[in-house]
DNA sequence: ACGACACTTGTCATGAGATGACAGAATGAG
DNA sequence: CTCATTCTGTCATCTCATGACAAGTGTCGT
C-alpha cells in the first residue's frame, strides 16, 4: 500500500482543496475576475503556497482537463494495433469523454474554457506539450518515421488542436449535442477527407 | 490620395519602429527575455505609449503574422467558386507564403514563434478570432449552413490551427523544406483523408 | 496667421501574476 | 526527544497591463 504518510496526504488534500476552491470561484465570478489571493484565502494558505502547487492560474484551471487528455492518450495506445489511426483516436476520445459527461464538473470546465480566450489558448499550449508523445504513438501505429512522413504530426495536431477548437466554435454557433457525439462526427469526417462537395452529413 | 496628414504618418512610423525594435530585440535576446521597457526605450517612447499601439507583447510579435493571415483569407475568397474547399485553401496559403519566403523577416518570425510556447499559443488564439469569418466563407463555398453542418468549422480549425502547428512540430522533428511545400503536402493529405494505411507520401 | 479644439504622449499610480530568498513550523526517522 | 527534511509564510522584486490626468503637438476654421 505504499503508506502515503501524513505529509503526502496533507499535500494531496491541499492540492485538491485548491482545485475545488478555484473551480468554484471561477464558476461563480469568472476566470479572469478571480484572483490567486482569493483562491489561496479560500483554502487558508498563502498565495505563495499556491504557486508551490500550481505554476500558474491556468495550471489549476486545466489540471482536470490534463488528466482527461492523459486518459485519452492511454486509451489510444490501448486500441488494437490493426485499427486505423483515426478510428483508434476517435474510439479512445469518445470512450473517455463519454465517461466524463455525466459529471457536472466536466460541463462547467468546458464552459469555463470556452468562455475565456486565455484558457482556450492555454489548453492548446498544453496540447502542444504532448505533440511528440502522440506523434510517436501515431507513427509507430502507422509504421512510419515521423521525421520523414508528416502524417503523424498532422494527426496529432488535428486531434489535440483542431478537433477541440472546432467543437468549441461549432457549439458557440448554436449546435447542441453531447461532446462525445461531436467528437465522433469530427473524426469520421477527417478519416474520409474534408474536401467532398456538399452532401449533408451525419444526421441524414 | 487621402493625404495621410502629418499626425497619421508619425503614428505609422512609431508603430513600425516599435515592430522593428521589438523583432530585433526578440531575435537577439529571445521573446520572454525581452521586456516592454526595452522595446519602448529603443524607440524612445514611454512604455505606456507602447500599450497605446499594441495591446500586449504578443500583439507586437504577431502583428506581421496577422497581416499574412489576412492576405491568405483574402486570397481564399478570391479563388474560383467551383474549386473544392481545401484546394482553394491550399492554393491561397501557398501563394501568400511563397511570396513571403524570400524575406528574411519571415523566417525569423517563424523561428521566434516556434521557440516560444506563449507565442505559439497566442497565434492559435488569434486564429480563433477569425474562425467565424473563415467558417462563413467555407460554408458559403460548400453551400451549407455552418450551424447545421460541422465541416465548415472543421475546415477552419484545421487550416488555422492544425496545419501551422503540425508544420512547426514537423520541422522541429528535423524535416527541412520550404514552408509552402509543407503546407501543400498537409492540405493534400487532408483532402484525401488521414486514415489511410501507410503508403509513403508526397516525395515519391 | 492665429487660436480653439482634438489627439497623442509622458508621468504617476495601481493591481495582478509570478519568482527568489530566507526564517520558522510541521513532519518523519533514529 | 533530537535532528534533518520538507513545507509554509513573509518579504522583496519584477513584468505585464490599465486608468487618470496634465502637458505637448497637430489640425482646422476663421
GROMACS .gro file of C-alpha atoms (C1' of nucleotides) in nm:
model
  468
    1UNK     CA    1   0.000   0.000   0.000
    2UNK     CA    2   0.300   0.231  -0.005
    3UNK     CA    3   0.187   0.405   0.314
    4UNK     CA    4   0.130   0.757   0.185
    5UNK     CA    5   0.248   0.923   0.506
    6UNK     CA    6   0.070   1.205   0.676
    7UNK     CA    7   0.270   1.465   0.490
    8UNK     CA    8   0.184   1.324   0.147
    9UNK     CA    9  -0.181   1.305   0.231
   10UNK     CA   10  -0.190   1.658   0.358
   11UNK     CA   11  -0.028   1.781   0.041
   12UNK     CA   12  -0.280   1.593  -0.166
   13UNK     CA   13  -0.565   1.740   0.033
   14UNK     CA   14  -0.429   2.091  -0.006
   15UNK     CA   15  -0.391   2.038  -0.376
   16UNK     CA   16  -0.744   1.917  -0.419
   17UNK     CA   17  -0.880   2.188  -0.194
   18UNK     CA   18  -0.709   2.445  -0.416
   19UNK     CA   19  -0.860   2.288  -0.726
   20UNK     CA   20  -1.204   2.280  -0.570
   21UNK     CA   21  -1.190   2.635  -0.443
   22UNK     CA   22  -1.051   2.761  -0.771
   23UNK     CA   23  -1.322   2.597  -0.979
   24UNK     CA   24  -1.595   2.719  -0.751
   25UNK     CA   25  -1.466   3.075  -0.765
   26UNK     CA   26  -1.413   3.052  -1.140
   27UNK     CA   27  -1.768   2.935  -1.196
   28UNK     CA   28  -1.912   3.197  -0.965
   29UNK     CA   29  -1.711   3.503  -1.058
   30UNK     CA   30  -1.549   3.407  -1.387
   31UNK     CA   31  -1.192   3.308  -1.456
   32UNK     CA   32  -1.025   3.644  -1.508
   33UNK     CA   33  -1.220   3.808  -1.227
   34UNK     CA   34  -1.088   3.553  -0.978
   35UNK     CA   35  -0.750   3.630  -0.822
   36UNK     CA   36  -0.494   3.392  -0.683
   37UNK     CA   37  -0.529   3.562  -0.349
   38UNK     CA   38  -0.897   3.473  -0.336
   39UNK     CA   39  -0.824   3.110  -0.414
   40UNK     CA   40  -0.548   3.092  -0.155
   41UNK     CA   41  -0.760   3.267   0.104
   42UNK     CA   42  -1.049   3.025   0.049
   43UNK     CA   43  -0.815   2.737   0.139
   44UNK     CA   44  -0.639   2.943   0.407
   45UNK     CA   45  -0.292   2.922   0.265
   46UNK     CA   46  -0.066   3.198   0.144
   47UNK     CA   47  -0.071   3.293  -0.221
   48UNK     CA   48   0.296   3.194  -0.230
   49UNK     CA   49   0.196   2.844  -0.139
   50UNK     CA   50  -0.048   2.835  -0.427
   51UNK     CA   51   0.245   2.868  -0.663
   52UNK     CA   52   0.415   2.573  -0.499
   53UNK     CA   53   0.127   2.355  -0.611
   54UNK     CA   54   0.047   2.513  -0.947
   55UNK     CA   55   0.273   2.707  -1.175
   56UNK     CA   56   0.000   2.948  -1.283
   57UNK     CA   57  -0.366   3.029  -1.263
   58UNK     CA   58  -0.417   2.843  -1.590
   59UNK     CA   59  -0.248   2.542  -1.435
   60UNK     CA   60  -0.505   2.496  -1.165
   61UNK     CA   61  -0.790   2.557  -1.406
   62UNK     CA   62  -0.670   2.300  -1.657
   63UNK     CA   63  -0.539   2.034  -1.421
   64UNK     CA   64  -0.855   1.830  -1.460
   65UNK     CA   65  -0.856   1.865  -1.838
   66UNK     CA   66  -0.498   1.746  -1.833
   67UNK     CA   67  -0.594   1.424  -1.665
   68UNK     CA   68  -0.853   1.370  -1.932
   69UNK     CA   69  -0.601   1.413  -2.210
   70UNK     CA   70  -0.373   1.166  -2.036
   71UNK     CA   71  -0.659   0.919  -2.017
   72UNK     CA   72  -0.732   0.962  -2.387
   73UNK     CA   73  -0.371   0.906  -2.487
   74UNK     CA   74  -0.358   0.594  -2.271
   75UNK     CA   75  -0.679   0.464  -2.425
   76UNK     CA   76  -0.541   0.538  -2.768
   77UNK     CA   77  -0.229   0.334  -2.703
   78UNK     CA   78  -0.450   0.050  -2.581
   79UNK     CA   79  -0.650   0.018  -2.903
   80UNK     CA   80  -0.587  -0.288  -3.123
   81UNK     CA   81  -0.278  -0.236  -3.338
   82UNK     CA   82  -0.456  -0.313  -3.664
   83UNK     CA   83  -0.721  -0.046  -3.612
   84UNK     CA   84  -0.682   0.256  -3.843
   85UNK     CA   85  -0.526   0.554  -3.669
   86UNK     CA   86  -0.814   0.795  -3.671
   87UNK     CA   87  -1.056   0.523  -3.575
   88UNK     CA   88  -0.841   0.439  -3.276
   89UNK     CA   89  -0.815   0.806  -3.186
   90UNK     CA   90  -1.188   0.855  -3.215
   91UNK     CA   91  -1.266   0.546  -3.012
   92UNK     CA   92  -1.030   0.649  -2.736
   93UNK     CA   93  -1.159   1.006  -2.718
   94UNK     CA   94  -1.523   0.904  -2.727
   95UNK     CA   95  -1.472   0.646  -2.455
   96UNK     CA   96  -1.307   0.884  -2.212
   97UNK     CA   97  -1.530   1.182  -2.283
   98UNK     CA   98  -1.846   0.978  -2.263
   99UNK     CA   99  -1.750   0.853  -1.921
  100UNK     CA  100  -1.690   1.212  -1.809
  101UNK     CA  101  -2.008   1.359  -1.946
  102UNK     CA  102  -2.220   1.251  -1.655
  103UNK     CA  103  -2.013   1.464  -1.418
  104UNK     CA  104  -2.131   1.819  -1.367
  105UNK     CA  105  -1.772   1.925  -1.324
  106UNK     CA  106  -1.697   1.826  -1.680
  107UNK     CA  107  -1.952   2.065  -1.822
  108UNK     CA  108  -1.862   2.360  -1.607
  109UNK     CA  109  -1.500   2.311  -1.704
  110UNK     CA  110  -1.586   2.307  -2.074
  111UNK     CA  111  -1.789   2.624  -2.038
  112UNK     CA  112  -1.515   2.788  -1.839
  113UNK     CA  113  -1.258   2.717  -2.106
  114UNK     CA  114  -1.472   2.827  -2.399
  115UNK     CA  115  -1.563   3.148  -2.219
  116UNK     CA  116  -1.201   3.252  -2.165
  117UNK     CA  117  -0.964   3.316  -2.454
  118UNK     CA  118  -0.674   3.282  -2.212
  119UNK     CA  119  -0.784   2.935  -2.108
  120UNK     CA  120  -0.856   2.834  -2.464
  121UNK     CA  121  -0.506   2.932  -2.562
  122UNK     CA  122  -0.358   2.760  -2.260
  123UNK     CA  123  -0.537   2.438  -2.343
  124UNK     CA  124  -0.379   2.440  -2.688
  125UNK     CA  125  -0.041   2.521  -2.539
  126UNK     CA  126  -0.068   2.220  -2.315
  127UNK     CA  127  -0.175   2.007  -2.604
  128UNK     CA  128   0.142   2.113  -2.781
  129UNK     CA  129   0.346   1.970  -2.497
  130UNK     CA  130   0.207   1.628  -2.587
  131UNK     CA  131   0.266   1.651  -2.956
  132UNK     CA  132   0.579   1.448  -2.963
  133UNK     CA  133   0.429   1.179  -2.747
  134UNK     CA  134   0.124   1.145  -2.964
  135UNK     CA  135   0.315   1.176  -3.291
  136UNK     CA  136   0.542   0.892  -3.186
  137UNK     CA  137   0.246   0.676  -3.093
  138UNK     CA  138   0.080   0.750  -3.423
  139UNK     CA  139   0.399   0.695  -3.620
  140UNK     CA  140   0.453   0.359  -3.457
  141UNK     CA  141   0.097   0.256  -3.530
  142UNK     CA  142   0.127   0.361  -3.894
  143UNK     CA  143   0.471   0.213  -3.924
  144UNK     CA  144   0.632   0.533  -4.048
  145UNK     CA  145   0.905   0.766  -3.925
  146UNK     CA  146   0.756   1.096  -3.802
  147UNK     CA  147   1.064   1.284  -3.920
  148UNK     CA  148   1.005   1.169  -4.277
  149UNK     CA  149   0.629   1.144  -4.305
  150UNK     CA  150   0.415   1.439  -4.198
  151UNK     CA  151   0.104   1.241  -4.126
  152UNK     CA  152   0.179   1.154  -3.763
  153UNK     CA  153   0.220   1.522  -3.681
  154UNK     CA  154  -0.083   1.614  -3.881
  155UNK     CA  155  -0.291   1.357  -3.699
  156UNK     CA  156  -0.153   1.475  -3.365
  157UNK     CA  157  -0.228   1.838  -3.431
  158UNK     CA  158  -0.573   1.760  -3.563
  159UNK     CA  159  -0.656   1.556  -3.255
  160UNK     CA  160  -0.508   1.790  -2.995
  161UNK     CA  161  -0.584   2.121  -3.157
  162UNK     CA  162  -0.827   2.126  -3.447
  163UNK     CA  163  -1.094   1.899  -3.307
  164UNK     CA  164  -1.135   2.073  -2.969
  165UNK     CA  165  -1.129   2.411  -3.135
  166UNK     CA  166  -1.380   2.315  -3.398
  167UNK     CA  167  -1.612   2.173  -3.136
  168UNK     CA  168  -1.593   2.492  -2.932
  169UNK     CA  169  -1.674   2.702  -3.235
  170UNK     CA  170  -1.948   2.476  -3.355
  171UNK     CA  171  -2.121   2.480  -3.021
  172UNK     CA  172  -2.078   2.854  -2.994
  173UNK     CA  173  -2.253   2.875  -3.330
  174UNK     CA  174  -2.556   2.717  -3.174
  175UNK     CA  175  -2.529   2.347  -3.239
  176UNK     CA  176  -2.616   2.138  -2.936
  177UNK     CA  177  -2.511   1.778  -2.887
  178UNK     CA  178  -2.315   1.566  -2.642
  179UNK     CA  179  -1.947   1.635  -2.680
  180UNK     CA  180  -1.871   1.272  -2.744
  181UNK     CA  181  -2.107   1.279  -3.040
  182UNK     CA  182  -1.937   1.586  -3.184
  183UNK     CA  183  -1.601   1.419  -3.146
  184UNK     CA  184  -1.724   1.114  -3.326
  185UNK     CA  185  -1.854   1.316  -3.618
  186UNK     CA  186  -1.538   1.523  -3.644
  187UNK     CA  187  -1.311   1.220  -3.664
  188UNK     CA  188  -1.537   1.045  -3.909
  189UNK     CA  189  -1.520   1.342  -4.141
  190UNK     CA  190  -1.144   1.356  -4.109
  191UNK     CA  191  -1.093   0.993  -4.199
  192UNK     CA  192  -1.289   1.026  -4.520
  193UNK     CA  193  -1.140   1.362  -4.616
  194UNK     CA  194  -1.286   1.707  -4.583
  195UNK     CA  195  -1.287   1.808  -4.943
  196UNK     CA  196  -1.605   1.645  -5.064
  197UNK     CA  197  -1.867   1.853  -5.239
  198UNK     CA  198  -2.161   1.942  -5.019
  199UNK     CA  199  -2.362   1.639  -4.920
  200UNK     CA  200  -2.549   1.697  -4.594
  201UNK     CA  201  -2.369   1.498  -4.331
  202UNK     CA  202  -2.423   1.270  -4.035
  203UNK     CA  203  -2.783   1.336  -3.936
  204UNK     CA  204  -2.915   1.219  -4.272
  205UNK     CA  205  -0.471   6.004  -5.222
  206UNK     CA  206  -0.631   6.089  -4.893
  207UNK     CA  207  -0.333   6.289  -4.773
  208UNK     CA  208  -0.246   6.093  -4.461
  209UNK     CA  209  -0.163   6.402  -4.255
  210UNK     CA  210   0.147   6.452  -4.052
  211UNK     CA  211  -0.005   6.305  -3.740
  212UNK     CA  212  -0.111   5.985  -3.912
  213UNK     CA  213   0.229   5.940  -4.067
  214UNK     CA  214   0.407   5.991  -3.739
  215UNK     CA  215   0.187   5.733  -3.575
  216UNK     CA  216   0.259   5.491  -3.854
  217UNK     CA  217   0.630   5.548  -3.818
  218UNK     CA  218   0.617   5.495  -3.444
  219UNK     CA  219   0.420   5.178  -3.493
  220UNK     CA  220   0.666   5.039  -3.739
  221UNK     CA  221   0.960   5.146  -3.530
  222UNK     CA  222   0.812   4.956  -3.238
  223UNK     CA  223   0.765   4.647  -3.451
  224UNK     CA  224   1.120   4.672  -3.583
  225UNK     CA  225   1.277   4.726  -3.244
  226UNK     CA  226   1.069   4.451  -3.089
  227UNK     CA  227   1.164   4.195  -3.351
  228UNK     CA  228   1.527   4.285  -3.331
  229UNK     CA  229   1.531   4.250  -2.955
  230UNK     CA  230   1.328   3.931  -2.971
  231UNK     CA  231   1.571   3.776  -3.215
  232UNK     CA  232   1.874   3.887  -3.018
  233UNK     CA  233   1.764   3.815  -2.662
  234UNK     CA  234   1.463   3.590  -2.706
  235UNK     CA  235   1.097   3.669  -2.665
  236UNK     CA  236   1.045   3.618  -2.293
  237UNK     CA  237   1.376   3.778  -2.203
  238UNK     CA  238   1.280   4.099  -2.379
  239UNK     CA  239   1.079   4.347  -2.173
  240UNK     CA  240   0.834   4.610  -2.292
  241UNK     CA  241   1.055   4.873  -2.133
  242UNK     CA  242   1.345   4.771  -2.353
  243UNK     CA  243   1.133   4.793  -2.665
  244UNK     CA  244   0.994   5.132  -2.571
  245UNK     CA  245   1.336   5.259  -2.475
  246UNK     CA  246   1.481   5.154  -2.810
  247UNK     CA  247   1.222   5.370  -2.985
  248UNK     CA  248   1.245   5.641  -2.719
  249UNK     CA  249   0.885   5.638  -2.615
  250UNK     CA  250   0.736   5.560  -2.278
  251UNK     CA  251   0.628   5.207  -2.206
  252UNK     CA  252   0.279   5.346  -2.158
  253UNK     CA  253   0.281   5.456  -2.518
  254UNK     CA  254   0.372   5.107  -2.627
  255UNK     CA  255   0.039   4.989  -2.494
  256UNK     CA  256  -0.139   5.254  -2.696
  257UNK     CA  257  -0.013   5.086  -3.011
  258UNK     CA  258  -0.023   4.722  -2.906
  259UNK     CA  259  -0.242   4.555  -2.652
  260UNK     CA  260   0.029   4.317  -2.537
  261UNK     CA  261   0.376   4.189  -2.602
  262UNK     CA  262   0.229   3.909  -2.809
  263UNK     CA  263   0.044   4.165  -3.013
  264UNK     CA  264   0.357   4.332  -3.142
  265UNK     CA  265   0.526   3.999  -3.206
  266UNK     CA  266   0.238   3.861  -3.408
  267UNK     CA  267   0.131   4.175  -3.593
  268UNK     CA  268   0.318   4.067  -3.905
  269UNK     CA  269   0.181   3.716  -3.893
  270UNK     CA  270  -0.164   3.869  -3.865
  271UNK     CA  271  -0.122   4.051  -4.192
  272UNK     CA  272  -0.026   3.725  -4.355
  273UNK     CA  273  -0.337   3.552  -4.232
  274UNK     CA  274  -0.545   3.838  -4.364
  275UNK     CA  275  -0.377   3.801  -4.701
  276UNK     CA  276  -0.446   3.428  -4.705
  277UNK     CA  277  -0.812   3.474  -4.623
  278UNK     CA  278  -0.844   3.734  -4.896
  279UNK     CA  279  -0.676   3.504  -5.146
  280UNK     CA  280  -0.905   3.224  -5.036
  281UNK     CA  281  -1.214   3.432  -5.101
  282UNK     CA  282  -1.075   3.517  -5.444
  283UNK     CA  283  -1.042   3.158  -5.563
  284UNK     CA  284  -1.289   3.033  -5.827
  285UNK     CA  285  -1.616   2.934  -5.668
  286UNK     CA  286  -1.619   2.585  -5.817
  287UNK     CA  287  -1.281   2.491  -5.672
  288UNK     CA  288  -1.303   2.237  -5.386
  289UNK     CA  289  -1.267   2.398  -5.045
  290UNK     CA  290  -0.937   2.252  -4.935
  291UNK     CA  291  -0.787   2.305  -5.276
  292UNK     CA  292  -0.881   2.671  -5.260
  293UNK     CA  293  -0.742   2.696  -4.910
  294UNK     CA  294  -0.420   2.530  -5.010
  295UNK     CA  295  -0.377   2.744  -5.318
  296UNK     CA  296  -0.434   3.063  -5.121
  297UNK     CA  297  -0.195   2.968  -4.842
  298UNK     CA  298   0.078   2.851  -5.077
  299UNK     CA  299   0.054   3.169  -5.285
  300UNK     CA  300   0.089   3.404  -4.991
  301UNK     CA  301   0.352   3.206  -4.805
  302UNK     CA  302   0.563   3.152  -5.115
  303UNK     CA  303   0.574   3.526  -5.175
  304UNK     CA  304   0.687   3.579  -4.815
  305UNK     CA  305   0.954   3.316  -4.808
  306UNK     CA  306   1.217   3.529  -4.974
  307UNK     CA  307   1.205   3.775  -4.687
  308UNK     CA  308   1.445   3.711  -4.403
  309UNK     CA  309   1.191   3.856  -4.164
  310UNK     CA  310   0.951   3.577  -4.245
  311UNK     CA  311   1.193   3.311  -4.129
  312UNK     CA  312   1.300   3.483  -3.811
  313UNK     CA  313   0.935   3.529  -3.722
  314UNK     CA  314   0.861   3.161  -3.776
  315UNK     CA  315   1.155   3.064  -3.561
  316UNK     CA  316   1.054   3.309  -3.293
  317UNK     CA  317   0.705   3.168  -3.274
  318UNK     CA  318   0.810   2.804  -3.267
  319UNK     CA  319   1.065   2.877  -2.998
  320UNK     CA  320   0.812   3.028  -2.760
  321UNK     CA  321   0.516   2.830  -2.629
  322UNK     CA  322   0.348   3.156  -2.535
  323UNK     CA  323   0.369   3.284  -2.891
  324UNK     CA  324   0.259   2.953  -3.034
  325UNK     CA  325  -0.050   2.961  -2.817
  326UNK     CA  326  -0.114   3.326  -2.896
  327UNK     CA  327  -0.101   3.256  -3.267
  328UNK     CA  328  -0.374   2.997  -3.228
  329UNK     CA  329  -0.575   3.230  -3.011
  330UNK     CA  330  -0.564   3.492  -3.282
  331UNK     CA  331  -0.665   3.235  -3.537
  332UNK     CA  332  -0.970   3.171  -3.323
  333UNK     CA  333  -1.078   3.529  -3.369
  334UNK     CA  334  -1.109   3.457  -3.741
  335UNK     CA  335  -1.295   3.134  -3.707
  336UNK     CA  336  -1.634   3.273  -3.775
  337UNK     CA  337  -1.513   3.467  -4.074
  338UNK     CA  338  -1.349   3.166  -4.229
  339UNK     CA  339  -1.626   2.926  -4.135
  340UNK     CA  340  -1.876   3.154  -4.309
  341UNK     CA  341  -1.661   3.172  -4.619
  342UNK     CA  342  -1.622   2.797  -4.623
  343UNK     CA  343  -1.989   2.739  -4.556
  344UNK     CA  344  -2.087   2.964  -4.843
  345UNK     CA  345  -1.845   2.790  -5.075
  346UNK     CA  346  -1.977   2.448  -4.979
  347UNK     CA  347  -2.334   2.565  -4.985
  348UNK     CA  348  -2.410   2.454  -4.629
  349UNK     CA  349  -2.516   2.623  -4.307
  350UNK     CA  350  -2.228   2.629  -4.056
  351UNK     CA  351  -2.471   2.596  -3.767
  352UNK     CA  352  -2.600   2.268  -3.905
  353UNK     CA  353  -2.301   2.113  -4.073
  354UNK     CA  354  -1.975   2.081  -3.878
  355UNK     CA  355  -1.749   2.075  -4.181
  356UNK     CA  356  -1.701   2.449  -4.219
  357UNK     CA  357  -1.578   2.474  -3.862
  358UNK     CA  358  -1.365   2.167  -3.900
  359UNK     CA  359  -1.205   2.306  -4.213
  360UNK     CA  360  -1.150   2.641  -4.044
  361UNK     CA  361  -0.987   2.491  -3.737
  362UNK     CA  362  -0.772   2.261  -3.944
  363UNK     CA  363  -0.650   2.548  -4.159
  364UNK     CA  364  -0.593   2.799  -3.880
  365UNK     CA  365  -0.478   2.563  -3.610
  366UNK     CA  366  -0.377   2.214  -3.709
  367UNK     CA  367  -0.173   2.294  -4.017
  368UNK     CA  368   0.053   2.560  -3.862
  369UNK     CA  369   0.101   2.351  -3.552
  370UNK     CA  370   0.180   2.037  -3.744
  371UNK     CA  371   0.431   2.222  -3.958
  372UNK     CA  372   0.604   2.361  -3.651
  373UNK     CA  373   0.629   2.019  -3.498
  374UNK     CA  374   0.736   1.852  -3.815
  375UNK     CA  375   1.017   2.096  -3.868
  376UNK     CA  376   1.120   2.069  -3.506
  377UNK     CA  377   1.147   1.696  -3.566
  378UNK     CA  378   1.410   1.760  -3.826
  379UNK     CA  379   1.234   1.775  -4.158
  380UNK     CA  380   1.357   2.058  -4.374
  381UNK     CA  381   1.161   2.204  -4.665
  382UNK     CA  382   1.013   2.535  -4.774
  383UNK     CA  383   0.710   2.614  -4.568
  384UNK     CA  384   0.495   2.648  -4.876
  385UNK     CA  385   0.581   2.291  -4.970
  386UNK     CA  386   0.486   2.164  -4.626
  387UNK     CA  387   0.156   2.347  -4.649
  388UNK     CA  388   0.085   2.192  -4.983
  389UNK     CA  389   0.151   1.842  -4.854
  390UNK     CA  390  -0.058   1.895  -4.543
  391UNK     CA  391  -0.362   2.010  -4.735
  392UNK     CA  392  -0.328   1.733  -4.989
  393UNK     CA  393  -0.332   1.478  -4.711
  394UNK     CA  394  -0.635   1.638  -4.554
  395UNK     CA  395  -0.839   1.636  -4.870
  396UNK     CA  396  -0.787   1.266  -4.925
  397UNK     CA  397  -0.833   1.173  -4.561
  398UNK     CA  398  -0.574   1.096  -4.298
  399UNK     CA  399  -0.674   0.746  -4.217
  400UNK     CA  400  -0.508   0.556  -4.497
  401UNK     CA  401  -0.270   0.273  -4.420
  402UNK     CA  402   0.095   0.364  -4.450
  403UNK     CA  403   0.194   0.446  -4.804
  404UNK     CA  404   0.500   0.672  -4.815
  405UNK     CA  405   0.374   1.015  -4.909
  406UNK     CA  406   0.444   1.320  -5.121
  407UNK     CA  407   0.810   1.297  -5.201
  408UNK     CA  408   0.759   0.994  -5.419
  409DA     C1'  409  -0.152   8.360  -3.904
  410DC     C1'  410  -0.395   8.287  -3.505
  411DG     C1'  411  -0.646   8.039  -3.166
  412DA     C1'  412  -0.978   7.671  -3.020
  413DC     C1'  413  -1.009   7.204  -3.029
  414DA     C1'  414  -0.879   6.717  -3.075
  415DC     C1'  415  -0.533   6.389  -3.047
  416DT     C1'  416  -0.103   6.193  -2.872
  417DT     C1'  417   0.222   6.134  -2.520
  418DG     C1'  418   0.451   6.117  -2.058
  419DT     C1'  419   0.410   6.073  -1.571
  420DC     C1'  420   0.216   5.874  -1.183
  421DA     C1'  421  -0.038   5.532  -0.951
  422DT     C1'  422  -0.227   5.084  -0.911
  423DG     C1'  423  -0.314   4.590  -0.936
  424DA     C1'  424  -0.250   4.109  -1.072
  425DG     C1'  425   0.065   3.731  -1.189
  426DA     C1'  426   0.490   3.515  -1.092
  427DT     C1'  427   0.951   3.414  -0.866
  428DG     C1'  428   1.358   3.418  -0.543
  429DA     C1'  429   1.543   3.436  -0.060
  430DC     C1'  430   1.512   3.330   0.397
  431DA     C1'  431   1.327   3.205   0.851
  432DG     C1'  432   1.024   2.933   1.111
  433DA     C1'  433   0.692   2.547   1.182
  434DA     C1'  434   0.537   2.084   1.096
  435DT     C1'  435   0.661   1.616   1.000
  436DG     C1'  436   0.941   1.190   0.965
  437DA     C1'  437   1.340   0.896   1.118
  438DG     C1'  438   1.652   0.739   1.455
  439DC     C1'  439   1.349   1.351   2.228
  440DT     C1'  440   1.650   1.520   1.869
  441DC     C1'  441   1.794   1.607   1.429
  442DA     C1'  442   1.724   1.658   0.939
  443DT     C1'  443   1.396   1.713   0.585
  444DT     C1'  444   1.016   1.926   0.398
  445DC     C1'  445   0.658   2.254   0.371
  446DT     C1'  446   0.486   2.716   0.457
  447DG     C1'  447   0.462   3.225   0.539
  448DT     C1'  448   0.660   3.672   0.492
  449DC     C1'  449   0.905   3.994   0.235
  450DA     C1'  450   1.101   4.178  -0.172
  451DT     C1'  451   1.105   4.231  -0.652
  452DC     C1'  452   0.987   4.213  -1.147
  453DT     C1'  453   0.699   4.225  -1.552
  454DC     C1'  454   0.268   4.294  -1.777
  455DA     C1'  455  -0.123   4.577  -1.806
  456DT     C1'  456  -0.452   4.967  -1.730
  457DG     C1'  457  -0.667   5.410  -1.556
  458DA     C1'  458  -0.631   5.913  -1.464
  459DC     C1'  459  -0.458   6.338  -1.553
  460DA     C1'  460  -0.156   6.708  -1.730
  461DA     C1'  461   0.123   6.881  -2.094
  462DG     C1'  462   0.269   6.895  -2.558
  463DT     C1'  463   0.167   6.872  -3.061
  464DG     C1'  464  -0.104   6.870  -3.490
  465DT     C1'  465  -0.537   7.011  -3.726
  466DC     C1'  466  -0.877   7.308  -3.883
  467DG     C1'  467  -1.182   7.714  -3.919
  468DT     C1'  468  -1.169   8.188  -3.939
   0.00000   0.00000   0.00000
